[in-house]
Every structure is written in C-alpha cells, then in structure tokens.
Tab-separated table of C-alpha atoms in Angstrom:
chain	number	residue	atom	x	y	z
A	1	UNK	CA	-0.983	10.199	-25.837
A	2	UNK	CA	1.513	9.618	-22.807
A	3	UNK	CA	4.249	7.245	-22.407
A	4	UNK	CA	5.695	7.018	-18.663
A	5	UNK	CA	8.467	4.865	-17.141
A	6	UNK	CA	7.051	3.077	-13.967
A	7	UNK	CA	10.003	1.505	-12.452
A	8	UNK	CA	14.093	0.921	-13.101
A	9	UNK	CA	15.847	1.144	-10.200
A	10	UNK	CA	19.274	-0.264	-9.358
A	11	UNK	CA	20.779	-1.874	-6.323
A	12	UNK	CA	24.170	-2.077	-4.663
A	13	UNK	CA	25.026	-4.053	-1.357
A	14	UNK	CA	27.933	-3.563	1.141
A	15	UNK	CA	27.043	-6.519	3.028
A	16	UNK	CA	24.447	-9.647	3.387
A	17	UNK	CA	22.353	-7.168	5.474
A	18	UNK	CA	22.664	-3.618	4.299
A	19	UNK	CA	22.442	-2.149	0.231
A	20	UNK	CA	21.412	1.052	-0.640
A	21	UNK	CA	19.107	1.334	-4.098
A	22	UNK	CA	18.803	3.833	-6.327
A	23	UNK	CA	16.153	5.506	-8.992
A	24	UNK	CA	12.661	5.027	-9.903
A	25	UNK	CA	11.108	2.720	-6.935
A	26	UNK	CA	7.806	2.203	-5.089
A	27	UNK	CA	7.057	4.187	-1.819
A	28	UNK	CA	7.387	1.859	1.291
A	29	UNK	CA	4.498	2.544	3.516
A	30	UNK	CA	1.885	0.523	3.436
A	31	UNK	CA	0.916	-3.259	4.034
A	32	UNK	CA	-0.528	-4.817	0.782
A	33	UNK	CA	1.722	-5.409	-2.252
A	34	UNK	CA	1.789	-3.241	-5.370
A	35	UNK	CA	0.620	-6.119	-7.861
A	36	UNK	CA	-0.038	-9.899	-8.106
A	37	UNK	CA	1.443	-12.005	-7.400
A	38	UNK	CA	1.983	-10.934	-4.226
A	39	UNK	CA	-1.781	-9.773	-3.286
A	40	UNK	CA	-4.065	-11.122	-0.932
A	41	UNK	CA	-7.134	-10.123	-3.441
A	42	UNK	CA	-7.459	-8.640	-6.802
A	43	UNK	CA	-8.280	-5.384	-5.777
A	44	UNK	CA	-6.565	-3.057	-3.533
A	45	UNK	CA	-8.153	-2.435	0.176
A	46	UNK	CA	-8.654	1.374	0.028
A	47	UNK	CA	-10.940	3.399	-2.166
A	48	UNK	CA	-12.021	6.805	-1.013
A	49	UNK	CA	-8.435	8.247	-0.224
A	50	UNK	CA	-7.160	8.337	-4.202
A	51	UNK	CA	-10.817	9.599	-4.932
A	52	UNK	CA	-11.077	12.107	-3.021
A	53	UNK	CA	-7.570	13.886	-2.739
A	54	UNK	CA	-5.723	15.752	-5.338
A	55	UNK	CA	-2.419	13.160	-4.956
A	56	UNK	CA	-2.418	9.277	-5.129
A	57	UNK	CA	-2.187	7.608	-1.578
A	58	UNK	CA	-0.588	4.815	-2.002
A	59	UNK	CA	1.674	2.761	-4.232
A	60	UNK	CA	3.154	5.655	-5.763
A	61	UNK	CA	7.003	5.301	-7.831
A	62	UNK	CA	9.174	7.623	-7.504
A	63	UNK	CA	12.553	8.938	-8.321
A	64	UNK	CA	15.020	8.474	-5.390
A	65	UNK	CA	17.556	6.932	-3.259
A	66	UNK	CA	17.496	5.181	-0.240
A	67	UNK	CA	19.436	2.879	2.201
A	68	UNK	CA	17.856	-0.361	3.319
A	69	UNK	CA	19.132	-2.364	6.509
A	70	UNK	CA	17.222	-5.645	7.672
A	71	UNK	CA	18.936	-8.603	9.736
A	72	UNK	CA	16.046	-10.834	9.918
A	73	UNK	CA	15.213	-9.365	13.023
A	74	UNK	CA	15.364	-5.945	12.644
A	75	UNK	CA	15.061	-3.512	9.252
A	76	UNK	CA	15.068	0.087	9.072
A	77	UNK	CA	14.608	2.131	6.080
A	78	UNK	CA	15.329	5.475	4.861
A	79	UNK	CA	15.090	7.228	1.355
A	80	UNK	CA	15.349	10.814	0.183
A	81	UNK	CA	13.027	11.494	-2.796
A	82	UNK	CA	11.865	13.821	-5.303
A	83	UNK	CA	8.099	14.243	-4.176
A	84	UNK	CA	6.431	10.841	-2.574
A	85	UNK	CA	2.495	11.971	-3.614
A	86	UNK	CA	2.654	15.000	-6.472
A	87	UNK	CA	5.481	15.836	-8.946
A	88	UNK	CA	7.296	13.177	-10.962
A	89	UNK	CA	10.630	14.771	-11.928
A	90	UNK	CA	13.764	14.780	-9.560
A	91	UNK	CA	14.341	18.328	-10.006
A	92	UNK	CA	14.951	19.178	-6.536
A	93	UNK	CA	11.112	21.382	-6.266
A	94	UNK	CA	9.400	18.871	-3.666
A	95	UNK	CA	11.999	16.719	-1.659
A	96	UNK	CA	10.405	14.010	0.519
A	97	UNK	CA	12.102	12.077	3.015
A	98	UNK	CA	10.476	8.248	4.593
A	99	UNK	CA	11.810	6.250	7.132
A	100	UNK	CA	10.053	2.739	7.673
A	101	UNK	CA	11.194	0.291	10.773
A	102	UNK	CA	10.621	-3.052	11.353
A	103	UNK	CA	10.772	-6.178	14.190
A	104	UNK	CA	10.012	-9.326	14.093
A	105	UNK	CA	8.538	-9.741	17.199
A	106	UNK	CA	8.343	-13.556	17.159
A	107	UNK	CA	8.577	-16.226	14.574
A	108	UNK	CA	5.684	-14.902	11.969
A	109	UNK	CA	4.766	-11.838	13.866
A	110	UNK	CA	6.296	-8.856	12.183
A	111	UNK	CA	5.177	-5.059	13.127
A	112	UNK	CA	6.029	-1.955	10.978
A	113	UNK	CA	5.620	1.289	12.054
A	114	UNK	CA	6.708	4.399	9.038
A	115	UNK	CA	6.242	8.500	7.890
A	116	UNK	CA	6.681	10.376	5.010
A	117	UNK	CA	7.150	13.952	4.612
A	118	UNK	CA	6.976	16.352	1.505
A	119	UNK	CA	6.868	20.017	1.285
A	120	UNK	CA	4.598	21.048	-1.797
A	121	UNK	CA	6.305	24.268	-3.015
A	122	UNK	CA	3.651	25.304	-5.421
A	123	UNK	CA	0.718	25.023	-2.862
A	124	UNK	CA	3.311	26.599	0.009
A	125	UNK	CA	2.036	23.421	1.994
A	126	UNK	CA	3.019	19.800	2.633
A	127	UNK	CA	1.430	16.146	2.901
A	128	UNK	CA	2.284	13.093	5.551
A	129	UNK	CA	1.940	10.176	6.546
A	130	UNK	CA	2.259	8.246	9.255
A	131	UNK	CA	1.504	4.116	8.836
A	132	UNK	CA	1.584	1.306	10.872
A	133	UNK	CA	0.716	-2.431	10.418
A	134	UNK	CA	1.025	-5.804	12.265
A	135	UNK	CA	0.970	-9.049	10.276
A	136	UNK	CA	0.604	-12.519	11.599
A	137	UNK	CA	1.549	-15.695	9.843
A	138	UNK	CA	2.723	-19.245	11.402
A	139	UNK	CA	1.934	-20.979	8.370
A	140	UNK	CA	-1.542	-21.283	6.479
A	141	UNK	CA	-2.910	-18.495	8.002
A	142	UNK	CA	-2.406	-14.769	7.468
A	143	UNK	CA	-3.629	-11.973	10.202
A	144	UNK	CA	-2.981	-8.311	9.244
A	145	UNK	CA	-4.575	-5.077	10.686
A	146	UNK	CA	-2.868	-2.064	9.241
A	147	UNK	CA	-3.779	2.055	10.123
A	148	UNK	CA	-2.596	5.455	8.331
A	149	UNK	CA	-3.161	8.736	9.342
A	150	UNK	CA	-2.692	11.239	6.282
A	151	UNK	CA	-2.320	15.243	6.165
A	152	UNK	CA	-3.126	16.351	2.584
A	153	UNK	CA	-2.859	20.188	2.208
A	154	UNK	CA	-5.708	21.279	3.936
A	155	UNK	CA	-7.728	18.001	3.930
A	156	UNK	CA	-7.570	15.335	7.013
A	157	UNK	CA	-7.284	11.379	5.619
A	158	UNK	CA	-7.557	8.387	8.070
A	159	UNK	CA	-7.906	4.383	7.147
A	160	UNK	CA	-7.639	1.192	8.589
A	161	UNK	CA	-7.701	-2.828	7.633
A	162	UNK	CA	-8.122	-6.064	9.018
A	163	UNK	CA	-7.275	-8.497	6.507
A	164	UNK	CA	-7.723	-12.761	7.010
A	165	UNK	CA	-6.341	-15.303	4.628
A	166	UNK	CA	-5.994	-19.427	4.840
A	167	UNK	CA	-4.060	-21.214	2.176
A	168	UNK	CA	-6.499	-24.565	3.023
A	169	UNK	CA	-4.354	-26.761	0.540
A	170	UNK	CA	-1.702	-26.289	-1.909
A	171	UNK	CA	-4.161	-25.193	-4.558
A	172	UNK	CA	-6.666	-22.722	-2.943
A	173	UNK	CA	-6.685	-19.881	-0.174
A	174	UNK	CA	-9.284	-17.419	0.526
A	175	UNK	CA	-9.199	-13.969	1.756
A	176	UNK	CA	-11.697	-12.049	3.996
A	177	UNK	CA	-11.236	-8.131	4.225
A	178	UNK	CA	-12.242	-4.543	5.814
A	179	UNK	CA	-11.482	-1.334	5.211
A	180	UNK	CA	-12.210	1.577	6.573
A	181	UNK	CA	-12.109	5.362	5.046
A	182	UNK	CA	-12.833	8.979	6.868
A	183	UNK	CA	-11.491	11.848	4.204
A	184	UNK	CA	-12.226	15.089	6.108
A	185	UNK	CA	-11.953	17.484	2.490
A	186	UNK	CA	-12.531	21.383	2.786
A	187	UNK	CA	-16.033	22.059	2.443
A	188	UNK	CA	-17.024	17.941	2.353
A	189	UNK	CA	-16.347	15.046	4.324
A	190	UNK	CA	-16.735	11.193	2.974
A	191	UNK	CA	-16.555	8.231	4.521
A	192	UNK	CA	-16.601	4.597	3.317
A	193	UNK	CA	-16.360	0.611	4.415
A	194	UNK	CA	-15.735	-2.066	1.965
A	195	UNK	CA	-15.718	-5.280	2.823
A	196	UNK	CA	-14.054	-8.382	0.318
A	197	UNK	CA	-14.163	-11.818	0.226
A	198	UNK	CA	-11.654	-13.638	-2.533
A	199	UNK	CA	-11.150	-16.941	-3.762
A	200	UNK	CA	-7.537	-17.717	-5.005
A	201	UNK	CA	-6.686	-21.113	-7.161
A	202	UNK	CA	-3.438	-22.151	-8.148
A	203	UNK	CA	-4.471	-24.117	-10.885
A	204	UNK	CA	-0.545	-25.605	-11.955
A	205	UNK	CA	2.619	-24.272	-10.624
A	206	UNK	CA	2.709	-21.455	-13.471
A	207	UNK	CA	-1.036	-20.603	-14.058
A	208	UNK	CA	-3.642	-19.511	-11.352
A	209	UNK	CA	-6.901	-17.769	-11.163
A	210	UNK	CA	-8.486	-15.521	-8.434
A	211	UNK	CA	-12.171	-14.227	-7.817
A	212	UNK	CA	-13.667	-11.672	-6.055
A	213	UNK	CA	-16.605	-9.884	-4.687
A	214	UNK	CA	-16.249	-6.246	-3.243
A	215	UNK	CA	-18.771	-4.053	-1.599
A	216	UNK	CA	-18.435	-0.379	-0.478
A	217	UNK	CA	-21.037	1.679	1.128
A	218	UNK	CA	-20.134	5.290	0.985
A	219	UNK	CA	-21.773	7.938	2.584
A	220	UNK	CA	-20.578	10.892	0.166
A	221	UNK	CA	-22.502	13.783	-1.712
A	222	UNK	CA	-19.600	12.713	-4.366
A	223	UNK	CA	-19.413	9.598	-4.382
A	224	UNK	CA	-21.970	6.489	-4.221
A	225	UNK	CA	-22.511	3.139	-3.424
A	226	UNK	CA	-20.889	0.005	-5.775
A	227	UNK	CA	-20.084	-3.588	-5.937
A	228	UNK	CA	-17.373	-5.101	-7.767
A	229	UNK	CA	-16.728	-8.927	-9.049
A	230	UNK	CA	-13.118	-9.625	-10.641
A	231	UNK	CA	-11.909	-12.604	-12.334
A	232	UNK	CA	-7.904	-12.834	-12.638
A	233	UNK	CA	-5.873	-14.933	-14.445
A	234	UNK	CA	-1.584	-15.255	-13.261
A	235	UNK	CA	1.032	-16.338	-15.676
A	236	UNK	CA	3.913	-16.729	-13.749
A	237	UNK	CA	7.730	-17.934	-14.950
C-alpha cells in the first residue's frame, strides 16, 4: 500500500579530511550499526524505547545536510535536518539540528559523546537526545558500553549497553550483550533488560551465517515477557 525511499544521499569532499553530504541519510547517534554486515548480533540492543514512544529511537533516515570532519584522531559532526524522530518531508515544519564528536583516545579506544534537538510544531513540544559510547578494540576483541538519555514530549527515556565480542579465528566470533530500558510514559512507566548471546560464522569469504538467542524481562502493564532465536544468512559482494 506504501512505497518509501530509505536512503540516497550524495557526498562532496574539500579535502582528505573534511566533505559535507547531502539528502536522505541515517541519524548519527548511537553505537550499533543500522544493518549487517556491520552488527555485532542479529537483532538490535534496545526494545522498549520504539515500543513505547510515539517516534522511532533510533536508526531513523532522514532528509538533510550535514558537514563531517574526522582526522583519524579527531571527528566532529554536524547536520541540520528536517525532523530526526517524527515527520518525513523537508518542508521546513520540524528542523532538527545533531552534533556528534569523537577522539580516539588511544590506538582502539575511541569515545563519542552526541545530541539532537527537534522542535515538534504540531505537539508545541520537542524531543532530545543526548548519547554517549566508548568502544574498545586492539584486535580480536570488542568492548563497548554505550548510554542515552531521551526527552520525548512529555515522556522521560533512559538506556544503556555493555556489549562483548571475540573474533576466536577467522571463521567465528561470538557476542555477549545487555541492555537496559527505563521509559517513564505519562500515566505508565516500563522497564526492561535483555540480555543476548550470538554466534557469528563466516562460512567463505562471501557467505556467512549468524545465530542468536535473546531474552527480555519486562516489567510493563503493556508489555510482557519474550525470547527470541534468529538464524541469518549474509551474501556479501
């Protein structure tokens, strides 16, 4: 019945270390990747917030422009965008600004710290969001631990994540994860942990599968209790 565009985007550099890009792109904030390949699990970490609250939380595309500087060392970004969590068309109703910076602290020890802003005209409100992660890796290993701190109209939204992965060989990692949720929503609260442990094979150089198990205990008059078992299969080229 509907037929959306989810990303085109164009970018233009002035240099080796600074471009600016333009159109439909994904929101910045946040640790885990949009899609595989470039996940940790099969699922997503977080839950409750996207239940719960009128606007999507995270991963959201959006029409826009904004101006991207990283050295290697340092990278700051900062985009100007029609809405960042409700509306879909730039027509100028519900700017939103972000600005995301990083440092690389050491060798494999990056930190991120980043806020978004919109002003919802039709609710005479707004929604932010401030995020921060830290991400570890020397080699094999991967250590992240990520927090957000949302305000959604009226309702209060809080997470955090500790994520572990080891790539043990070439052809297998695993992934051990925790979430935390507290949605403070007018006239009920929810709150929810989910913990997931994945297996991820790369079976040939083009073809891998992943597996895992997810459980979230939810204490919710809404919302209840589940467990979750995926089984992916990657074609990449």
């Amino acid at each position: 019945d509907d037929i959306s565009l989810e990303q085109a985007f164009g970018r233009y550099s002035l240099n080796r270390d600074f471009n600016f890009s333009f159109g439909r792109q994904l929101t910045v904030l946040g640790y885990e990747a949009d899609e595989a390949p470039g996940l940790f699990a099969v699922s997503n970490a977080y839950y409750l917030g996207d239940k719960a609250s009128s606007a999507q939380t995270r991963r959201n595309y959006k029409d826009g422009v904004r101006a991207n500087f990283n050295n290697g060392k340092f990278g700051l970004t900062v985009g100007l965008h029609d809405g960042y969590w409700e509306n879909d068309d730039f027509n100028g109703d519900n700017i939103a600004l972000d600005i995301a910076a990083s440092l690389m602290i050491i060798p494999g020890l990056e930190a991120r710290l980043g806020y978004a802003h919109e002003e919802v005209d039709s609710a005479n409100k707004d929604i932010s969001q401030f995020n921060g992660w830290l991400g570890y890796n020397p080699g094999d290993l991967t250590l992240a631990i990520e927090f957000d701190n949302y305000d959604i109209l009226d309702d209060e939204y809080w997470s955090m994540m500790l994520l572990a992965n080891y790539q043990f060989v070439d052809w297998m990692g695993a992934t051990l994860r925790y979430s935390h949720e507290d949605y403070e929503k007018t006239g009920s609260d929810h709150d929810a942990d989910r913990f997931s442990f994945a297996l991820l094979f790369s079976l040939t150089q083009n073809f891998g599968i992943n597996m895992e198990y997810s459980t979230t205990s939810v204490d919710s008059t809404l919302f209840e209790d589940y467990d979750e078992f995926y089984v992916e299969g990657l074609l990449s080229f």
